[in-house]
Amino acid sequence: MKYDMLLLRFGEFTLKGKNRNRFEKTVLTHVRSVLSSFPAAQIQKEYGRLYIALNGENADQLIAELKKIFGIHSISPVVVCASQLDKIVETSALFLEQMDLKKETSFKVTARRVWKAFPHPSQEMNHLVGSPLLKKFSLLRVSMKDPELQLRVEIREQGTYIYCEVIPAAGGFPRGSNGKAMLLLSGGIDSPVAGFTSMRRGLEVECVHYYSYPFTSRKAKEKVMELAKVLSGYTGEVKLHLVPFTDIQTSFTGQGQDNLIITLMRRSMLRIATMLAEREGAQAIVTGDSLGQVASQTLPSMNVIGRATDLPLLRPLIMMDKSEIIEIAKQIGTYETSILPYEDCCTLFVPKSPATNPNLRIVERIEMNLVHLQKMMEEAVERTETVVITPETVIEADREDGIDEAWF
Ligand code: ATP
Ligand code: MG
């Protein structure tokens, strides 16, 4: 089908009174940045909607990019004709012809006369457009309730828009419109999904990853960069903070409390993330925790771990089943990378029986006895390397020498 225009509808934020303008502007800026790769396309803004005149640009390619923009609820590719009855009927017939129906299809016309000077009201237009179509296309059956094909006809002064597809887009709130949070990004399946759902809610997300060179390989770090790159596709860019965690992690071994190692690690991760949040002006921490999934995600564990920070701990996946999380990971394009085998720092240090019900007082005592812990965490923050990742970032390909220390 040859389309003339795309119609973009805004998401739920249109309900939000005085913020609406700010939200719409943010979406508009984001749309403009996507359109820079489609130079012929032109934006027209209207109350509650955006129109993009294609001017020959490829509709499918453009839709694939625009679908990722948060704050856009749905997209319809549209054919435009002059607002005259005969032209509307003719174009509608052409539209259906190009759809090339192969089987009997239930159908209705939904006309909307926005331009009140047009001589036929909406109801009448449903018949004026619908009857000739039913005559011409023998596979069409009228159905008022839930038809398979709904031909929408919007009559405006500048032209009439004809379309039937309503393609769901990312929805949520515009990029960065609800503040900033630090996302603890491991190499697993869950945390990238937590990042995506946070971004969709309008949070600007900065990723924090803890690595334990030489226990974790350069590949593990590349994997996390690759995940951050996929996430950057939804907002244009993301910051990734790479925190050296080896010293802290190893300090927890040999305390005679191996079952608490994960608890201790998680608490240190949160403390470091809190310091980074302060430095970066973020107001929350996001993790990929899901209730009961592993020992550190039981309610007692989360209780002890969560006390290590004063910031709100957001756990968007907390009540989701793994199968649901995997489904989203596949949809957003992180799954294939997440299932690559490279170890992250936690997998390597998992004790035989990690505590599912850690004792806060014992944990605090171990931390107190580690006199250098606070200093080590501060050093880790100082030695943190920050990279800005965009969809164009080239992540270093596999090198033969395996581990490259300078790179860490
Ligand atoms: P994921 O699939 O996100 O790795 P998981 O089910 O493997 O989650 P854990 O390994 O217990 O669960 O991690 C729980 C959460 O802690 C992760 O979702 C992530 O937010 C954070 N996390 C774990 N390891 C790291 C790491 N090396 N760097 C940054 N964050 C981490
Ligand atoms: Mg993990």
Coordinates of C-alpha atoms and ligand atoms in Angstrom, one line a residue:
M1 CA 0.0 0.0 0.0
K2 CA 1.3 3.5 -0.8
Y3 CA 0.7 5.7 2.2
D4 CA 0.9 9.4 2.3
M5 CA 1.1 10.1 6.0
L6 CA 1.4 8.6 9.5
L7 CA -0.9 9.5 12.3
L8 CA 0.6 9.3 15.8
R9 CA -1.5 9.3 18.9
F10 CA -0.2 10.3 22.3
G11 CA -0.3 8.0 25.3
E12 CA -2.0 8.3 28.7
F13 CA 0.0 11.4 29.7
T14 CA -2.6 13.5 27.8
L15 CA -4.7 13.2 30.9
K16 CA -2.2 15.1 33.0
G17 CA -3.4 18.6 33.0
K18 CA -0.7 21.2 33.1
N19 CA 2.2 18.8 32.3
R20 CA 0.7 17.9 29.0
N21 CA 2.5 20.6 27.1
R22 CA 5.9 19.6 28.5
F23 CA 5.2 16.0 27.7
E24 CA 4.1 16.7 24.1
K25 CA 7.2 18.8 23.5
T26 CA 9.4 16.0 24.7
V27 CA 7.8 13.5 22.4
L28 CA 8.1 16.0 19.6
T29 CA 11.8 16.4 20.2
H30 CA 12.2 12.7 20.2
V31 CA 10.2 12.3 17.0
R32 CA 12.3 15.0 15.4
S33 CA 15.5 13.2 16.3
V34 CA 14.2 10.0 14.6
L35 CA 13.1 11.9 11.6
S36 CA 16.7 13.2 11.0
S37 CA 17.3 9.8 9.3
F38 CA 14.2 10.3 7.1
P39 CA 14.9 13.8 5.7
A40 CA 11.9 14.1 3.4
A41 CA 9.3 13.4 6.1
Q42 CA 7.6 16.4 7.7
I43 CA 5.9 16.9 11.0
Q44 CA 2.6 18.6 11.6
K45 CA 1.4 19.0 15.1
E46 CA -2.2 19.1 16.1
Y47 CA -4.0 19.0 19.4
G48 CA -3.4 15.6 20.9
R49 CA -1.8 14.2 17.8
L50 CA 1.1 14.3 15.4
Y51 CA 1.0 13.8 11.7
I52 CA 4.0 13.0 9.6
A53 CA 3.8 13.6 5.9
L54 CA 6.0 10.8 4.3
N55 CA 6.9 12.6 1.1
G56 CA 8.2 9.3 -0.3
E57 CA 9.9 8.0 2.8
N58 CA 9.4 4.3 3.6
A59 CA 6.4 3.9 5.9
D60 CA 7.4 0.6 7.4
Q61 CA 10.9 1.6 8.3
L62 CA 9.7 4.8 9.8
I63 CA 7.0 3.1 11.8
A64 CA 9.6 0.6 13.2
E65 CA 11.5 3.5 14.6
L66 CA 8.6 5.6 15.8
K67 CA 7.0 2.6 17.6
K68 CA 9.9 2.7 20.1
I69 CA 9.2 6.3 21.2
F70 CA 7.8 6.5 24.6
G71 CA 4.7 8.6 24.9
I72 CA 3.3 7.5 21.6
H73 CA 0.4 5.2 22.1
S74 CA -0.4 4.1 18.5
I75 CA 0.4 4.8 14.9
S76 CA -1.8 4.6 11.8
P77 CA -0.5 4.8 8.2
V78 CA -2.9 6.9 6.3
V79 CA -3.9 7.6 2.7
V80 CA -5.0 11.2 2.0
C81 CA -7.4 12.5 -0.6
A82 CA -9.3 15.8 -1.2
S83 CA -12.4 16.3 1.1
Q84 CA -15.0 15.7 -1.7
L85 CA -17.5 12.8 -1.6
D86 CA -16.5 11.3 -4.9
K87 CA -12.8 11.4 -4.1
I88 CA -13.4 9.8 -0.7
V89 CA -15.4 6.9 -2.2
E90 CA -12.9 6.4 -4.9
T91 CA -9.9 6.5 -2.6
S92 CA -11.6 4.1 -0.1
A93 CA -12.2 1.6 -2.9
L94 CA -8.6 1.9 -4.0
F95 CA -7.5 1.4 -0.4
L96 CA -9.5 -1.8 -0.1
E97 CA -8.3 -3.0 -3.5
Q98 CA -4.7 -2.8 -2.4
M99 CA -5.6 -4.8 0.7
D100 CA -6.3 -7.7 -1.6
L101 CA -8.8 -9.5 0.6
K102 CA -8.6 -13.3 0.3
K103 CA -11.4 -14.4 2.5
E104 CA -14.7 -13.2 3.8
T105 CA -14.1 -10.3 6.1
S106 CA -16.4 -8.5 8.5
F107 CA -16.3 -4.8 8.0
K108 CA -17.6 -1.3 8.8
V109 CA -16.9 2.2 7.9
T110 CA -16.4 4.7 10.7
A111 CA -16.5 8.2 9.3
R112 CA -15.7 11.3 11.4
R113 CA -16.6 14.8 10.1
V114 CA -14.2 17.1 11.8
W115 CA -14.7 19.8 9.2
K116 CA -18.3 20.9 9.9
A117 CA -18.7 22.7 6.6
F118 CA -18.5 19.3 4.8
P119 CA -22.1 18.7 3.5
H120 CA -22.6 15.1 4.8
P121 CA -22.6 14.3 8.5
S122 CA -20.6 11.4 9.9
Q123 CA -23.5 8.9 10.1
E124 CA -24.5 9.6 6.5
M125 CA -20.9 9.2 5.4
N126 CA -20.8 5.7 6.9
H127 CA -23.5 4.7 4.3
L128 CA -22.2 6.9 1.5
V129 CA -18.8 5.2 1.7
G130 CA -19.9 1.8 2.9
S131 CA -22.6 0.9 0.3
P132 CA -20.4 1.2 -2.8
L133 CA -17.6 -0.7 -1.2
L134 CA -20.0 -3.6 -0.2
K135 CA -21.2 -3.7 -3.8
K136 CA -17.7 -3.7 -5.2
F137 CA -16.0 -6.2 -2.8
S138 CA -18.1 -9.4 -2.5
L139 CA -16.0 -10.7 0.4
L140 CA -17.0 -7.9 2.7
R141 CA -19.8 -8.5 5.3
V142 CA -21.1 -5.7 7.4
S143 CA -20.6 -6.0 11.1
M144 CA -21.2 -3.2 13.5
K145 CA -19.7 -5.0 16.5
D146 CA -16.0 -5.8 16.5
P147 CA -15.4 -6.0 12.7
E148 CA -12.2 -7.5 11.4
L149 CA -11.7 -4.5 9.2
Q150 CA -12.7 -1.0 10.2
L151 CA -12.2 1.6 7.5
R152 CA -11.8 5.0 9.2
V153 CA -12.5 8.1 7.3
E154 CA -11.6 11.4 8.9
I155 CA -12.9 14.4 7.0
R156 CA -10.9 17.6 7.6
E157 CA -10.7 20.8 5.8
Q158 CA -7.2 20.2 4.4
G159 CA -8.0 16.7 3.3
T160 CA -9.6 13.4 4.2
Y161 CA -7.6 10.7 6.0
I162 CA -8.4 7.1 5.2
Y163 CA -6.9 4.2 7.2
C164 CA -7.6 1.0 8.9
E165 CA -4.5 -0.1 10.9
V166 CA -3.9 1.1 14.4
I167 CA -0.4 -0.2 15.3
P168 CA 0.3 -0.2 19.1
A169 CA 3.5 1.8 20.0
A170 CA 5.6 1.9 23.1
G171 CA 3.1 4.0 25.2
G172 CA 4.0 5.2 28.6
F173 CA 5.6 8.6 29.4
P174 CA 8.0 10.6 27.2
R175 CA 11.7 10.1 27.4
G176 CA 13.0 11.4 30.8
S177 CA 9.8 13.2 31.8
N178 CA 9.6 11.6 35.2
G179 CA 13.0 12.1 36.6
K180 CA 16.2 10.0 36.8
A181 CA 17.1 6.6 38.3
M182 CA 20.2 4.4 38.5
L183 CA 19.5 0.9 37.0
L184 CA 21.6 -2.0 38.3
L185 CA 22.3 -3.7 35.1
S186 CA 23.7 -7.2 35.2
G187 CA 24.2 -9.4 32.2
G188 CA 21.1 -11.4 33.0
I189 CA 17.6 -11.5 31.5
D190 CA 15.8 -9.4 34.2
S191 CA 17.6 -6.2 34.7
P192 CA 17.4 -5.0 31.0
V193 CA 13.7 -5.6 31.1
A194 CA 13.5 -3.6 34.4
G195 CA 15.4 -0.9 32.6
F196 CA 13.0 -0.9 29.6
T197 CA 9.9 -0.7 31.8
S198 CA 11.4 2.2 33.8
M199 CA 12.3 4.1 30.6
R200 CA 8.8 3.5 29.3
R201 CA 7.4 5.2 32.5
G202 CA 9.4 8.3 31.6
L203 CA 12.4 7.6 33.9
E204 CA 15.8 8.6 32.6
V205 CA 18.0 5.6 33.3
E206 CA 21.7 5.5 34.0
C207 CA 23.1 2.0 34.1
V208 CA 25.5 0.8 36.7
H209 CA 27.4 -2.5 36.3
Y210 CA 29.7 -4.1 38.8
Y211 CA 32.5 -6.2 37.3
S212 CA 35.1 -8.4 39.0
Y213 CA 38.1 -8.5 36.7
P214 CA 39.9 -11.0 36.5
F215 CA 37.1 -13.3 37.8
T216 CA 34.8 -12.0 35.1
S217 CA 36.0 -11.7 31.5
R218 CA 36.1 -8.8 29.1
K219 CA 33.3 -10.6 27.3
A220 CA 31.0 -10.2 30.3
K221 CA 31.6 -6.4 30.1
E222 CA 30.9 -6.4 26.3
K223 CA 27.7 -8.2 26.9
V224 CA 26.5 -5.5 29.3
M225 CA 27.6 -2.8 26.9
E226 CA 25.6 -4.6 24.2
L227 CA 22.5 -4.6 26.5
A228 CA 22.9 -0.9 27.3
K229 CA 23.1 -0.4 23.5
V230 CA 19.8 -2.1 23.0
L231 CA 18.3 0.1 25.7
S232 CA 19.7 3.2 24.2
G233 CA 17.7 2.4 21.1
Y234 CA 14.6 3.5 23.0
T235 CA 15.9 6.9 24.2
G236 CA 18.8 7.8 21.9
E237 CA 21.6 7.2 24.4
V238 CA 22.3 5.9 27.9
K239 CA 25.1 6.3 30.3
L240 CA 26.8 3.2 31.6
H241 CA 28.9 3.3 34.8
L242 CA 31.3 0.4 35.1
V243 CA 32.3 -0.1 38.7
P244 CA 35.3 -2.2 39.7
F245 CA 34.0 -4.6 42.3
T246 CA 36.7 -7.2 42.8
D247 CA 38.2 -5.9 46.0
I248 CA 34.9 -5.4 47.7
Q249 CA 33.7 -8.8 46.6
T250 CA 36.8 -10.7 47.7
S251 CA 36.7 -9.0 51.1
F252 CA 33.5 -10.8 51.9
T253 CA 35.0 -14.2 51.4
G254 CA 36.9 -15.7 54.3
Q255 CA 34.6 -14.2 56.9
G256 CA 33.3 -17.7 57.8
Q257 CA 29.8 -16.6 56.6
D258 CA 29.8 -17.7 53.0
N259 CA 26.0 -18.0 53.0
L260 CA 25.8 -14.2 53.5
I261 CA 28.2 -13.2 50.7
I262 CA 25.4 -12.4 48.2
T263 CA 23.6 -10.4 50.8
L264 CA 26.7 -8.4 51.6
M265 CA 27.5 -7.9 47.9
R266 CA 24.0 -6.7 47.1
R267 CA 24.2 -4.2 50.0
S268 CA 27.5 -2.8 48.8
M269 CA 26.1 -2.6 45.3
L270 CA 23.2 -0.5 46.6
R271 CA 25.5 1.7 48.6
I272 CA 27.7 2.4 45.6
A273 CA 24.7 3.0 43.4
T274 CA 23.4 5.5 46.0
M275 CA 26.7 7.4 45.9
L276 CA 26.6 7.5 42.1
A277 CA 22.9 8.5 42.2
E278 CA 23.9 11.5 44.4
R279 CA 26.7 12.5 42.0
E280 CA 24.5 12.1 38.9
G281 CA 21.3 13.7 40.4
A282 CA 19.2 10.5 40.3
Q283 CA 16.4 9.9 42.8
A284 CA 15.9 6.2 42.8
I285 CA 17.5 2.8 42.2
V286 CA 16.0 0.2 39.8
T287 CA 16.8 -3.5 40.0
G288 CA 15.6 -6.6 38.1
D289 CA 14.5 -8.4 41.3
S290 CA 11.5 -10.7 41.1
L291 CA 9.9 -12.0 44.3
G292 CA 11.2 -15.5 45.2
Q293 CA 13.3 -16.0 42.0
V294 CA 16.6 -16.6 43.9
A295 CA 17.8 -16.5 47.5
S296 CA 18.5 -12.8 47.4
Q297 CA 15.0 -12.1 46.3
T298 CA 13.0 -13.7 49.1
L299 CA 11.2 -11.2 51.2
P300 CA 13.6 -11.5 54.2
S301 CA 16.6 -11.1 51.9
M302 CA 15.1 -8.0 50.2
N303 CA 14.3 -6.6 53.6
V304 CA 18.0 -6.9 54.7
I305 CA 19.4 -5.8 51.4
G306 CA 17.1 -2.9 50.8
R307 CA 18.1 -1.3 54.2
A308 CA 21.4 -0.4 52.6
T309 CA 19.9 2.6 50.8
D310 CA 17.7 5.5 51.7
L311 CA 16.6 5.9 48.1
P312 CA 13.4 4.4 46.8
L313 CA 14.2 1.0 45.4
L314 CA 12.1 0.4 42.4
R315 CA 11.6 -3.2 41.4
P316 CA 9.4 -3.2 38.3
L317 CA 9.5 -7.0 37.8
I318 CA 8.8 -7.9 41.4
M319 CA 5.4 -9.6 40.8
M320 CA 6.1 -11.0 37.3
D321 CA 6.6 -14.6 36.4
K322 CA 9.9 -15.5 34.6
S323 CA 8.0 -16.5 31.5
E324 CA 6.4 -13.0 31.3
I325 CA 9.8 -11.3 31.8
I326 CA 11.3 -13.5 29.0
E327 CA 8.5 -12.5 26.7
I328 CA 9.3 -8.8 27.2
A329 CA 13.0 -9.5 26.8
K330 CA 12.3 -11.0 23.5
Q331 CA 10.1 -8.2 22.4
I332 CA 12.6 -5.5 23.3
G333 CA 15.5 -7.3 21.8
T334 CA 17.7 -8.0 24.9
Y335 CA 16.9 -11.7 25.3
E336 CA 19.5 -13.1 22.8
T337 CA 22.3 -11.1 24.4
S338 CA 21.2 -11.9 27.9
I339 CA 21.4 -15.7 27.4
L340 CA 25.0 -15.6 26.2
P341 CA 26.9 -17.6 28.8
Y342 CA 29.5 -15.1 30.2
E343 CA 29.6 -15.1 33.9
D344 CA 28.8 -12.0 35.9
C345 CA 30.4 -11.3 39.3
C346 CA 27.6 -12.9 41.3
T347 CA 27.3 -16.1 39.5
L348 CA 31.0 -16.8 40.3
F349 CA 30.7 -16.2 44.0
V350 CA 27.4 -17.9 44.6
P351 CA 27.9 -20.0 47.8
K352 CA 26.5 -23.5 48.1
S353 CA 23.6 -22.3 50.2
P354 CA 23.0 -18.6 50.0
A355 CA 20.9 -17.2 52.9
T356 CA 17.2 -16.9 52.1
N357 CA 16.6 -15.5 55.6
P358 CA 19.7 -13.4 56.5
N359 CA 20.1 -11.9 59.9
L360 CA 20.4 -8.1 59.7
R361 CA 22.5 -7.9 62.9
I362 CA 25.0 -10.5 61.8
V363 CA 25.3 -8.7 58.4
E364 CA 25.8 -5.4 60.0
R365 CA 28.4 -6.8 62.3
I366 CA 30.4 -8.3 59.4
E367 CA 30.3 -4.9 57.7
M368 CA 31.5 -3.2 60.8
N369 CA 34.4 -5.5 61.1
L370 CA 35.5 -4.8 57.6
V371 CA 37.1 -1.5 58.5
H372 CA 38.1 -0.6 55.0
L373 CA 34.7 -1.3 53.4
Q374 CA 33.6 2.3 53.3
K375 CA 36.9 3.4 51.8
M376 CA 36.8 0.6 49.3
M377 CA 33.4 1.6 48.1
E378 CA 34.5 5.2 47.8
E379 CA 37.5 4.1 45.8
A380 CA 35.3 2.0 43.6
V381 CA 33.2 5.1 42.8
E382 CA 36.3 7.1 42.0
R383 CA 37.6 4.4 39.7
T384 CA 34.3 4.0 38.0
E385 CA 34.5 4.4 34.3
T386 CA 31.5 6.1 32.6
V387 CA 30.7 5.5 28.9
V388 CA 27.9 7.0 26.9
I389 CA 26.3 4.4 24.7
T390 CA 24.1 5.1 21.7
P391 CA 22.6 2.8 19.1
E392 CA 25.6 3.5 16.9
T393 CA 28.3 2.6 19.4
V394 CA 30.6 0.0 18.1
I395 CA 31.3 -2.5 20.8
E396 CA 34.7 -4.0 20.5
A397 CA 34.7 -7.3 18.7
D398 CA 36.2 -10.4 20.2
R399 CA 40.0 -10.1 20.4
E400 CA 42.3 -13.1 20.3
D401 CA 44.3 -12.2 23.4
G402 CA 41.2 -12.9 25.5
I403 CA 41.6 -10.6 28.5
D404 CA 42.9 -7.1 28.0
E405 CA 43.7 -5.6 31.3
A406 CA 44.0 -2.1 30.0
W407 CA 40.4 -2.3 28.9
F408 CA 39.1 -2.7 32.5
Ligands
ATP1 P1 19.3 -10.5 36.2 O1 18.7 -11.4 35.1 O2 18.9 -9.1 36.0 O3 20.8 -10.7 36.3 P2 18.9 -12.3 38.2 O4 17.6 -13.0 38.3 O5 20.1 -13.0 37.7 O6 18.7 -10.9 37.5 P3 20.4 -11.6 40.5 O7 21.6 -12.1 39.8 O8 20.1 -12.1 41.9 O9 19.1 -11.9 39.7 O10 20.4 -10.0 40.6 C1 19.3 -9.3 41.0 C2 19.5 -7.9 40.6 O11 20.6 -7.3 41.1 C3 19.6 -7.8 39.1 O12 18.4 -7.8 38.4 C4 20.4 -6.5 38.9 O13 19.5 -5.4 39.0 C5 21.3 -6.5 40.2 N1 22.6 -7.0 39.8 C6 23.1 -8.3 40.0 N2 24.3 -8.4 39.6 C7 24.7 -7.2 39.1 C8 25.9 -6.7 38.5 N3 27.0 -7.4 38.3 N4 25.9 -5.4 38.2 C9 24.9 -4.6 38.3 N5 23.7 -5.1 38.9 C10 23.6 -6.3 39.3
MG2 MG 22.0 -12.1 37.4

